[in-house]
Structure formats: C-alpha cells, structure tokens
Amino acid sequence: MLSRRPAEVGISVADVDTPALLLDLEPFERNLRKMADLASRSGVRLRPHAKTHKCAMIALKQLQSGAVGVCCQKTSEAEALAEGGITNILITNQIVGELKCRRLGALARQVQLAVITDHLDQIAAYSRAAEEFGSTLSVLVDVRVGGQRAGTDAGEPVLALAERVAAAPGLRFGGLQAYNGTAQHIRDWGERRAAYCKYVDKISETVELLASRGIPCETVTGSGTGTHKWEAESGIYTEIQPGSYIFMDTDYAANLDEAGAGWQDFEFSLYVLSSVMHCGEKDYALVDAGTKAVNIDVAMPAVSGRHGLSYVHAADEHGWLDVAPQTPDLKLGEKLRLAVGHCDPTVNLYDWMVCIRNGIVEAVWPITARGTVL
Ligand SMILES: *Cc1c(COP(=O)(O)O)cnc(C)c1O
C-alpha cells in the first residue's frame, strides 16, 4: 500500500510539496545512454543493478536502452520487479533459508532467474526448491575478490562449487559472479585501478581452471559504477552490473579521475526537494529533510544551485544547514534541492519518484520494490 501521490503531472517543480524525491529526466536519460553505449562498444552485456532504484519503470527503461536484464539483492525485490514486467533477473546475493528458497523456486517458473552461491548446503537447498516447483534455477558461484564479504576464494574452491552446481537436479551452472564493492569508492584513480587489476587476474585464472575441467563459464558478471569501464574492457567479464550511474550521489562524486580532478563520468539526476522550515539565525538554518527523508550513512547531501549552504547534520525530521557569512538570506518555505549523499538507501525511503523535465512534472513513478527487505 503506497502513500498518496505527492504531485500531479503538469505542475511546476516549485509547486511540489516537500520532502519529495525528484528525478531530473534529462541527465537521467543521458546517464542511461552513456552506460548502454559503453557496454555495447566494449562488447559486454549490461545488467544494471536495480537495488539502486527499486523501480520497475526504471528497469524497463534500462531494458529499452539495451540492458539484457537487471540485478537485484533480495528475493522479494525480485518478485516485485517480476510483477512489474521484468523477465530476466539475477539476484546477486546468497539466499538463505527454506522459505526464501521456495519462493525462488516458484519465481523461476515465471521468469529467467539466477542466483549466486558460496556454500554446498545452499546448493542443495536451491536444488530442492527448484525440483519441488519443477523449475530451473541458474546458479553462479560468487568469487571473493577483496574485502570481507561473502564469496568463495578464487581457484579450486570455486571449481568444487561449480562442479556441485552442474551436477545438482533443477540447477544449471550459470558462471561466475565477482563484485568488489570496496573498490568502487577508492578515491584515488591509481589505487582504484590497482585494486581492479588484482582481482581481474584471479578471475581470469579461475575461468581457465574451470575450462580445463570441462566447465565453461558462459557468464562472468560483476562491476559497479566506480570501475565499470575496466571490467567492460577486460576481455574476462562478459557482463557488467553498475547501479548508481543513473542517479549519482555525493559519495561517488568524491571519487577522483585519472588527472586527480573530480570524477564527472555521470551527472546528478536525483534530488530530495526540501523546504526551509527555520531561518533568520546568524549561521544556520533548518530544512524539513532529516534522516527519514535523506540517507546520511556514507556522505552528506549537498545543496544544489545555492552557494554558502552546507548540509552538516540530521535528526529524524530536521536537516541542519551551515550558512556561510554573506550568504543571501533564506526565506521561510524556500525550496532547496539536495543532491543525495547515497542514492540507494535514499530512494528506499520513498513510495514515489517525481520525474521532472525543464522544471515541470512529467510523470510520477511508484517505487514498486521499496521496502522489499525479505
Ligand atoms: C551495489 C552492487 C552493484 C552496483 O554498484 P554501484 O556502485 O551502485 O554501481 C553491483 N553489483 C553488486 C553485487 C552490488 O551489490
């Protein structure tokens, strides 16, 4: 059950009530095209991560612009996307527990579904569920490529799991999943590149090992917005799964490019529209967007198009702005656009995305997989 639509189509953005999640369609569409073009030029498949937007409408736009399917992170997220018309889904996460595995088995009857594994018991559970529902689940082995996250060490341990998947009833071996989340946000270009070089070699050796035992990897998937170009051009990865590129956030904007300048591959398209709810103080003001309206776990939002204002602190329903000396006075009720700090968890706070073009509301999209944590 969604909340009331926050805006009507055709009104000016100035008349949208706050806080509201805004999607600026022009930069969004340019981001969409840029990634699709890069994937097609590099000869890799594009499977964007839908955990970023949790919105079937956006997933459909990604498919229309050339993506082969989408990724998601949760069983219930996959169900919501399938209900929204998405028919090719990879869950880039280990699914644990019989209840969820049975839901996977059922969903695999409706859509092309793939999931990942790093444990023999899990392979057995996936297999039981697929057999029960008479479906086929594609299973990729998750290769640990840095960081303390789930996954199996490259080489022999991957081979052992791949052999087990290939032999399990109801399952087919889909290839390898290798995603390094930490590498995406390494600020320095050279260090980010070095992290990528380290893991791509491991993957390459593992693919060769599997081939030498008669197990071809039809898919090697991974990558995020921060390293997407390298996996795309690696000759090892066959598929990339970036998520944040469609929206950008201030955390990604803190990455640096090769020349040490601010990284500008993609444009900001996602904002939280907020209103000034307290002003007239010498050095601070309050807006109506706190932690229930904007996520601050890794980075603060930034006030867009207005100098001298920095978002520095948040309580549940209030956001604190530092006001620099000589900043033009704020007015009570003045609307400010906040470029979001971390796009994925911010989107998850909203039922609706207000889509604007040239300052006019063009559409209001439901965030259909919002809150699907199961
Ligand atoms: C989050 C995630 C992505 C996308 O990462 P971005 O940094 O948002 O582009 C890709 N793959 C996996 C497995 C992820 O968890």
Tab-separated table of C-alpha atoms and ligand atoms in Angstrom:
chain	number	residue	atom	x	y	z
A	1	MET	CA	0.000	0.000	0.000
A	2	LEU	CA	1.593	3.222	-1.183
A	3	SER	CA	1.137	6.698	0.237
A	4	ARG	CA	-0.757	9.331	-1.796
A	5	ARG	CA	0.906	10.523	-4.977
A	6	PRO	CA	2.948	13.546	-3.951
A	7	ALA	CA	2.381	15.611	-7.132
A	8	GLU	CA	0.228	15.884	-10.238
A	9	VAL	CA	1.621	15.685	-13.735
A	10	GLY	CA	1.973	19.097	-15.388
A	11	ILE	CA	2.639	21.217	-12.292
A	12	SER	CA	5.813	23.207	-11.798
A	13	VAL	CA	8.520	21.773	-9.552
A	14	ALA	CA	8.111	24.928	-7.448
A	15	ASP	CA	4.637	23.642	-6.516
A	16	VAL	CA	5.748	20.161	-5.443
A	17	ASP	CA	5.301	19.682	-1.701
A	18	THR	CA	8.305	18.583	0.366
A	19	PRO	CA	10.190	16.495	1.155
A	20	ALA	CA	9.910	14.810	-2.235
A	21	LEU	CA	12.215	12.595	-4.254
A	22	LEU	CA	12.896	14.262	-7.612
A	23	LEU	CA	14.279	12.648	-10.743
A	24	ASP	CA	15.543	15.074	-13.360
A	25	LEU	CA	14.825	13.144	-16.557
A	26	GLU	CA	17.310	14.802	-18.922
A	27	PRO	CA	20.502	13.942	-17.016
A	28	PHE	CA	18.961	10.579	-16.097
A	29	GLU	CA	18.426	9.737	-19.773
A	30	ARG	CA	21.956	10.866	-20.670
A	31	ASN	CA	23.379	8.597	-17.938
A	32	LEU	CA	21.255	5.714	-19.193
A	33	ARG	CA	22.507	6.164	-22.762
A	34	LYS	CA	26.124	6.687	-21.807
A	35	MET	CA	26.374	3.373	-19.935
A	36	ALA	CA	24.441	1.488	-22.617
A	37	ASP	CA	26.747	2.873	-25.339
A	38	LEU	CA	29.866	1.976	-23.379
A	39	ALA	CA	28.678	-1.606	-22.852
A	40	SER	CA	27.777	-2.054	-26.486
A	41	ARG	CA	31.092	-0.552	-27.710
A	42	SER	CA	33.001	-2.848	-25.341
A	43	GLY	CA	31.055	-5.945	-26.361
A	44	VAL	CA	29.765	-6.773	-22.856
A	45	ARG	CA	26.195	-7.282	-21.737
A	46	LEU	CA	24.700	-4.665	-19.443
A	47	ARG	CA	22.689	-5.868	-16.452
A	48	PRO	CA	22.149	-2.784	-14.258
A	49	HIS	CA	21.620	-3.193	-10.543
A	50	ALA	CA	18.012	-2.440	-9.575
A	51	LYS	CA	18.748	-2.186	-5.845
A	52	THR	CA	19.650	1.418	-6.680
A	53	HIS	CA	16.192	2.407	-7.925
A	54	LYS	CA	13.798	-0.388	-6.840
A	55	CYS	CA	11.501	0.876	-9.572
A	56	ALA	CA	10.076	-1.338	-12.337
A	57	MET	CA	9.626	1.719	-14.612
A	58	ILE	CA	13.345	2.457	-14.469
A	59	ALA	CA	14.212	-1.206	-15.001
A	60	LEU	CA	12.025	-1.163	-18.131
A	61	LYS	CA	13.806	1.975	-19.397
A	62	GLN	CA	17.154	0.235	-18.845
A	63	LEU	CA	15.926	-2.771	-20.846
A	64	GLN	CA	14.645	-0.497	-23.627
A	65	SER	CA	18.069	1.090	-23.853
A	66	GLY	CA	19.806	-2.247	-24.338
A	67	ALA	CA	20.209	-3.985	-20.971
A	68	VAL	CA	19.773	-7.791	-21.057
A	69	GLY	CA	18.106	-7.923	-17.643
A	70	VAL	CA	18.620	-6.495	-14.185
A	71	CYS	CA	20.229	-7.476	-10.902
A	72	CYS	CA	18.676	-7.211	-7.505
A	73	GLN	CA	19.652	-8.166	-4.000
A	74	LYS	CA	16.585	-9.692	-2.350
A	75	THR	CA	14.019	-12.387	-3.070
A	76	SER	CA	11.081	-10.046	-2.506
A	77	GLU	CA	12.770	-7.389	-4.643
A	78	ALA	CA	12.958	-9.906	-7.495
A	79	GLU	CA	9.255	-10.706	-7.015
A	80	ALA	CA	8.309	-7.011	-7.160
A	81	LEU	CA	10.363	-6.497	-10.326
A	82	ALA	CA	8.822	-9.594	-11.936
A	83	GLU	CA	5.382	-8.219	-11.142
A	84	GLY	CA	6.438	-5.018	-12.882
A	85	GLY	CA	7.191	-6.925	-16.093
A	86	ILE	CA	10.903	-7.740	-15.773
A	87	THR	CA	11.591	-11.245	-17.040
A	88	ASN	CA	15.344	-11.687	-16.617
A	89	ILE	CA	16.702	-11.244	-13.099
A	90	LEU	CA	19.961	-12.083	-11.342
A	91	ILE	CA	19.914	-11.960	-7.544
A	92	THR	CA	23.493	-11.005	-6.665
A	93	ASN	CA	23.190	-12.283	-3.151
A	94	GLN	CA	23.230	-15.557	-1.227
A	95	ILE	CA	19.662	-16.595	-0.428
A	96	VAL	CA	19.461	-18.426	2.870
A	97	GLY	CA	16.531	-20.258	4.437
A	98	GLU	CA	13.969	-22.690	3.099
A	99	LEU	CA	11.081	-20.196	2.909
A	100	LYS	CA	13.018	-17.883	0.618
A	101	CYS	CA	14.451	-20.716	-1.460
A	102	ARG	CA	10.934	-21.986	-2.131
A	103	ARG	CA	9.926	-18.505	-3.303
A	104	LEU	CA	12.887	-18.610	-5.695
A	105	GLY	CA	11.773	-21.993	-6.975
A	106	ALA	CA	8.287	-20.613	-7.624
A	107	LEU	CA	9.514	-17.377	-9.230
A	108	ALA	CA	11.808	-19.323	-11.573
A	109	ARG	CA	8.670	-20.745	-13.194
A	110	GLN	CA	7.672	-17.234	-14.318
A	111	VAL	CA	10.946	-15.508	-15.178
A	112	GLN	CA	14.512	-16.349	-16.111
A	113	LEU	CA	16.022	-16.313	-12.644
A	114	ALA	CA	19.624	-16.626	-11.499
A	115	VAL	CA	21.110	-16.546	-8.027
A	116	ILE	CA	24.565	-16.915	-6.517
A	117	THR	CA	26.181	-19.267	-4.026
A	118	ASP	CA	29.278	-19.797	-1.915
A	119	HIS	CA	28.222	-22.864	0.093
A	120	LEU	CA	27.474	-26.545	-0.610
A	121	ASP	CA	24.434	-26.616	1.704
A	122	GLN	CA	22.958	-23.698	-0.172
A	123	ILE	CA	23.347	-25.500	-3.485
A	124	ALA	CA	21.384	-28.407	-2.002
A	125	ALA	CA	18.651	-26.030	-0.779
A	126	TYR	CA	18.352	-24.295	-4.187
A	127	SER	CA	18.184	-27.697	-5.863
A	128	ARG	CA	15.406	-28.986	-3.556
A	129	ALA	CA	13.350	-25.827	-4.196
A	130	ALA	CA	13.770	-25.948	-7.978
A	131	GLU	CA	12.819	-29.634	-8.040
A	132	GLU	CA	9.758	-29.030	-5.879
A	133	PHE	CA	8.445	-26.399	-8.302
A	134	GLY	CA	9.671	-28.113	-11.442
A	135	SER	CA	11.686	-25.039	-12.394
A	136	THR	CA	15.274	-24.394	-13.412
A	137	LEU	CA	17.430	-22.015	-11.409
A	138	SER	CA	20.630	-20.714	-12.865
A	139	VAL	CA	23.312	-20.576	-10.159
A	140	LEU	CA	26.546	-18.587	-10.374
A	141	VAL	CA	29.416	-19.134	-7.994
A	142	ASP	CA	30.292	-15.999	-6.024
A	143	VAL	CA	34.030	-15.403	-6.133
A	144	ARG	CA	35.521	-13.318	-3.337
A	145	VAL	CA	37.501	-10.524	-4.920
A	146	GLY	CA	38.575	-8.452	-1.966
A	147	GLY	CA	37.019	-7.156	1.188
A	148	GLN	CA	35.432	-9.239	3.915
A	149	ARG	CA	32.214	-10.026	2.173
A	150	ALA	CA	30.581	-13.279	1.182
A	151	GLY	CA	32.055	-15.357	-1.645
A	152	THR	CA	34.438	-18.255	-2.190
A	153	ASP	CA	38.165	-17.921	-2.773
A	154	ALA	CA	39.183	-17.980	-6.429
A	155	GLY	CA	40.637	-21.173	-7.919
A	156	GLU	CA	39.968	-24.706	-6.578
A	157	PRO	CA	37.228	-23.726	-4.068
A	158	VAL	CA	35.213	-22.194	-6.929
A	159	LEU	CA	35.738	-25.293	-9.040
A	160	ALA	CA	34.367	-27.528	-6.265
A	161	LEU	CA	31.178	-25.483	-6.033
A	162	ALA	CA	30.778	-25.196	-9.801
A	163	GLU	CA	31.003	-28.991	-10.151
A	164	ARG	CA	28.369	-29.436	-7.478
A	165	VAL	CA	26.004	-26.940	-9.142
A	166	ALA	CA	26.462	-28.573	-12.532
A	167	ALA	CA	25.517	-31.967	-11.063
A	168	ALA	CA	22.508	-30.765	-8.992
A	169	PRO	CA	18.978	-31.520	-10.241
A	170	GLY	CA	16.972	-28.401	-11.098
A	171	LEU	CA	20.072	-26.206	-11.334
A	172	ARG	CA	22.308	-25.090	-14.161
A	173	PHE	CA	25.767	-23.629	-13.695
A	174	GLY	CA	25.486	-20.016	-14.875
A	175	GLY	CA	29.091	-18.868	-14.462
A	176	LEU	CA	30.832	-16.555	-12.003
A	177	GLN	CA	29.815	-13.501	-10.036
A	178	ALA	CA	32.752	-11.322	-8.940
A	179	TYR	CA	31.966	-7.911	-7.483
A	180	ASN	CA	34.281	-5.818	-5.368
A	181	GLY	CA	32.164	-3.246	-3.552
A	182	THR	CA	35.015	-1.567	-1.685
A	183	ALA	CA	36.993	-0.893	-4.863
A	184	GLN	CA	34.131	1.202	-6.292
A	185	HIS	CA	34.697	4.009	-3.809
A	186	ILE	CA	38.508	4.131	-3.600
A	187	ARG	CA	39.010	7.853	-4.181
A	188	ASP	CA	42.388	7.795	-5.913
A	189	TRP	CA	42.195	6.660	-9.547
A	190	GLY	CA	45.505	4.788	-9.458
A	191	GLU	CA	44.626	2.914	-6.277
A	192	ARG	CA	41.182	2.067	-7.626
A	193	ARG	CA	42.753	0.775	-10.818
A	194	ALA	CA	45.324	-1.282	-8.827
A	195	ALA	CA	42.517	-2.931	-6.808
A	196	TYR	CA	40.770	-3.847	-10.058
A	197	CYS	CA	43.965	-5.293	-11.609
A	198	LYS	CA	44.458	-7.536	-8.586
A	199	TYR	CA	41.060	-9.165	-8.775
A	200	VAL	CA	40.708	-9.432	-12.531
A	201	ASP	CA	43.813	-11.673	-12.642
A	202	LYS	CA	42.301	-14.012	-10.062
A	203	ILE	CA	39.103	-14.273	-12.077
A	204	SER	CA	40.973	-14.927	-15.285
A	205	GLU	CA	42.919	-17.826	-13.691
A	206	THR	CA	39.713	-19.280	-12.269
A	207	VAL	CA	37.938	-19.163	-15.635
A	208	GLU	CA	40.906	-21.050	-17.156
A	209	LEU	CA	40.904	-23.623	-14.379
A	210	LEU	CA	37.196	-24.319	-14.892
A	211	ALA	CA	37.633	-24.560	-18.664
A	212	SER	CA	40.465	-27.072	-18.185
A	213	ARG	CA	37.997	-29.283	-16.244
A	214	GLY	CA	35.364	-29.030	-18.940
A	215	ILE	CA	33.219	-26.372	-17.236
A	216	PRO	CA	32.812	-23.326	-19.452
A	217	CYS	CA	31.775	-20.023	-17.803
A	218	GLU	CA	29.119	-18.606	-20.067
A	219	THR	CA	28.867	-15.526	-17.835
A	220	VAL	CA	31.374	-13.625	-15.729
A	221	THR	CA	29.457	-10.793	-14.126
A	222	GLY	CA	30.334	-8.029	-11.683
A	223	SER	CA	31.481	-4.410	-11.589
A	224	GLY	CA	29.905	-1.215	-10.323
A	225	THR	CA	29.812	2.434	-11.298
A	226	GLY	CA	33.321	3.126	-9.944
A	227	THR	CA	35.183	0.527	-12.014
A	228	HIS	CA	32.696	-0.170	-14.837
A	229	LYS	CA	34.990	0.808	-17.709
A	230	TRP	CA	37.720	-1.599	-16.696
A	231	GLU	CA	35.544	-4.690	-16.353
A	232	ALA	CA	33.833	-3.733	-19.620
A	233	GLU	CA	37.179	-3.670	-21.418
A	234	SER	CA	38.749	-6.588	-19.513
A	235	GLY	CA	38.081	-9.351	-22.020
A	236	ILE	CA	37.298	-11.504	-18.945
A	237	TYR	CA	33.991	-10.123	-17.737
A	238	THR	CA	31.098	-10.784	-20.118
A	239	GLU	CA	28.603	-8.641	-18.234
A	240	ILE	CA	28.642	-5.506	-16.048
A	241	GLN	CA	26.154	-4.614	-13.326
A	242	PRO	CA	26.522	-0.933	-12.368
A	243	GLY	CA	23.727	0.647	-10.347
A	244	SER	CA	24.393	4.180	-9.115
A	245	TYR	CA	25.355	5.609	-12.541
A	246	ILE	CA	21.754	6.533	-13.343
A	247	PHE	CA	21.476	8.914	-10.339
A	248	MET	CA	24.967	9.671	-8.953
A	249	ASP	CA	25.408	10.850	-5.375
A	250	THR	CA	27.862	12.972	-3.411
A	251	ASP	CA	29.712	9.851	-2.253
A	252	TYR	CA	30.511	8.829	-5.840
A	253	ALA	CA	31.254	12.441	-6.755
A	254	ALA	CA	34.123	12.326	-4.222
A	255	ASN	CA	35.960	9.784	-6.438
A	256	LEU	CA	38.794	11.256	-8.490
A	257	ASP	CA	39.597	10.805	-12.159
A	258	GLU	CA	42.971	9.973	-13.710
A	259	ALA	CA	44.109	13.616	-13.553
A	260	GLY	CA	43.175	13.887	-9.862
A	261	ALA	CA	40.143	16.043	-10.620
A	262	GLY	CA	36.554	15.393	-9.503
A	263	TRP	CA	35.036	12.409	-11.281
A	264	GLN	CA	32.398	13.503	-13.785
A	265	ASP	CA	31.523	10.441	-15.854
A	266	PHE	CA	27.873	10.683	-14.872
A	267	GLU	CA	25.557	13.566	-13.970
A	268	PHE	CA	23.463	14.127	-10.887
A	269	SER	CA	19.825	13.344	-11.628
A	270	LEU	CA	18.371	12.507	-8.201
A	271	TYR	CA	17.455	15.121	-5.602
A	272	VAL	CA	15.443	15.469	-2.454
A	273	LEU	CA	13.372	18.622	-2.668
A	274	SER	CA	13.182	20.199	0.791
A	275	SER	CA	11.790	23.407	2.330
A	276	VAL	CA	13.448	25.838	4.709
A	277	MET	CA	11.479	25.423	7.960
A	278	HIS	CA	13.508	27.702	10.219
A	279	CYS	CA	15.690	30.648	9.262
A	280	GLY	CA	16.846	34.036	10.491
A	281	GLU	CA	19.703	32.647	12.606
A	282	LYS	CA	23.205	34.037	12.037
A	283	ASP	CA	24.941	30.874	10.914
A	284	TYR	CA	22.451	28.052	10.490
A	285	ALA	CA	19.049	27.136	9.094
A	286	LEU	CA	16.820	24.065	9.159
A	287	VAL	CA	15.212	22.170	6.296
A	288	ASP	CA	12.388	19.618	6.512
A	289	ALA	CA	14.518	16.696	5.285
A	290	GLY	CA	16.193	14.694	8.071
A	291	THR	CA	17.173	11.033	8.235
A	292	LYS	CA	13.656	9.893	7.312
A	293	ALA	CA	13.934	11.810	4.048
A	294	VAL	CA	17.595	11.510	3.087
A	295	ASN	CA	20.243	8.918	3.900
A	296	ILE	CA	23.487	10.114	5.512
A	297	ASP	CA	25.349	6.833	6.201
A	298	VAL	CA	28.362	7.494	3.972
A	299	ALA	CA	28.046	11.093	2.811
A	300	MET	CA	26.016	14.232	3.414
A	301	PRO	CA	23.682	15.624	0.778
A	302	ALA	CA	24.773	18.829	-0.956
A	303	VAL	CA	22.602	21.890	-1.555
A	304	SER	CA	22.361	22.297	-5.306
A	305	GLY	CA	22.404	25.654	-7.104
A	306	ARG	CA	22.806	27.834	-3.997
A	307	HIS	CA	26.213	28.908	-2.596
A	308	GLY	CA	27.182	29.186	1.062
A	309	LEU	CA	24.918	26.428	2.354
A	310	SER	CA	26.203	23.061	3.590
A	311	TYR	CA	24.086	20.243	4.948
A	312	VAL	CA	26.008	19.199	8.077
A	313	HIS	CA	23.743	17.283	10.432
A	314	ALA	CA	20.421	15.461	10.509
A	315	ALA	CA	17.837	14.418	13.086
A	316	ASP	CA	14.756	12.349	12.192
A	317	GLU	CA	12.784	15.183	10.601
A	318	HIS	CA	15.243	18.101	10.506
A	319	GLY	CA	18.332	18.817	8.446
A	320	TRP	CA	20.858	21.415	9.616
A	321	LEU	CA	22.441	23.769	7.096
A	322	ASP	CA	25.576	25.721	7.911
A	323	VAL	CA	25.129	29.203	6.458
A	324	ALA	CA	28.388	30.910	5.458
A	325	PRO	CA	28.841	34.659	6.075
A	326	GLN	CA	27.468	36.869	3.268
A	327	THR	CA	25.103	34.180	2.027
A	328	PRO	CA	21.943	35.782	0.617
A	329	ASP	CA	19.095	35.440	3.139
A	330	LEU	CA	16.995	32.314	3.074
A	331	LYS	CA	13.229	32.712	3.098
A	332	LEU	CA	10.881	30.616	5.192
A	333	GLY	CA	9.413	27.938	2.943
A	334	GLU	CA	12.085	28.429	0.270
A	335	LYS	CA	12.619	25.182	-1.594
A	336	LEU	CA	16.115	23.750	-1.874
A	337	ARG	CA	17.279	20.816	-3.958
A	338	LEU	CA	19.539	18.412	-2.099
A	339	ALA	CA	21.824	16.248	-4.227
A	340	VAL	CA	21.664	12.967	-2.305
A	341	GLY	CA	24.606	11.545	-0.327
A	342	HIS	CA	23.930	7.841	-1.000
A	343	CYS	CA	21.345	7.156	-3.677
A	344	ASP	CA	20.222	3.557	-2.951
A	345	PRO	CA	19.081	3.899	0.678
A	346	THR	CA	17.611	7.355	-0.021
A	347	VAL	CA	15.323	6.002	-2.758
A	348	ASN	CA	14.195	3.269	-0.355
A	349	LEU	CA	12.685	5.977	1.889
A	350	TYR	CA	10.083	6.988	-0.728
A	351	ASP	CA	6.991	5.445	-2.318
A	352	TRP	CA	7.115	7.769	-5.340
A	353	MET	CA	9.626	9.397	-7.612
A	354	VAL	CA	8.569	12.754	-9.038
A	355	CYS	CA	10.025	12.930	-12.552
A	356	ILE	CA	10.657	16.399	-13.933
A	357	ARG	CA	11.793	17.853	-17.245
A	358	ASN	CA	12.608	21.553	-17.599
A	359	GLY	CA	11.069	22.242	-14.207
A	360	ILE	CA	7.688	20.607	-14.983
A	361	VAL	CA	6.433	17.319	-13.530
A	362	GLU	CA	6.267	14.867	-16.421
A	363	ALA	CA	5.474	11.652	-14.523
A	364	VAL	CA	5.225	10.224	-11.030
A	365	TRP	CA	6.632	6.692	-10.793
A	366	PRO	CA	5.865	4.277	-7.962
A	367	ILE	CA	8.966	2.803	-6.319
A	368	THR	CA	7.459	-0.646	-6.557
A	369	ALA	CA	10.168	-2.611	-4.763
A	370	ARG	CA	10.582	-0.067	-1.978
A	371	GLY	CA	10.906	-1.774	1.406
A	372	THR	CA	11.321	-5.287	-0.048
A	373	VAL	CA	13.842	-6.439	2.528
A	374	LEU	CA	12.979	-10.143	2.613
B	1	LIG	C1	25.637	-2.486	-5.340
B	1	LIG	C2	26.072	-3.509	-6.291
B	1	LIG	C3	26.331	-3.154	-7.632
B	1	LIG	C4	26.205	-1.744	-8.163
B	1	LIG	O1	27.116	-0.894	-7.587
B	1	LIG	P1	27.138	0.681	-7.825
B	1	LIG	O2	28.325	1.092	-7.057
B	1	LIG	O3	25.875	1.222	-7.237
B	1	LIG	O4	27.220	0.929	-9.269
B	1	LIG	C5	26.718	-4.170	-8.494
B	1	LIG	N1	26.825	-5.445	-8.077
B	1	LIG	C6	26.582	-5.825	-6.796
B	1	LIG	C7	26.720	-7.243	-6.406
B	1	LIG	C8	26.197	-4.865	-5.857
B	1	LIG	O5	25.972	-5.234	-4.589
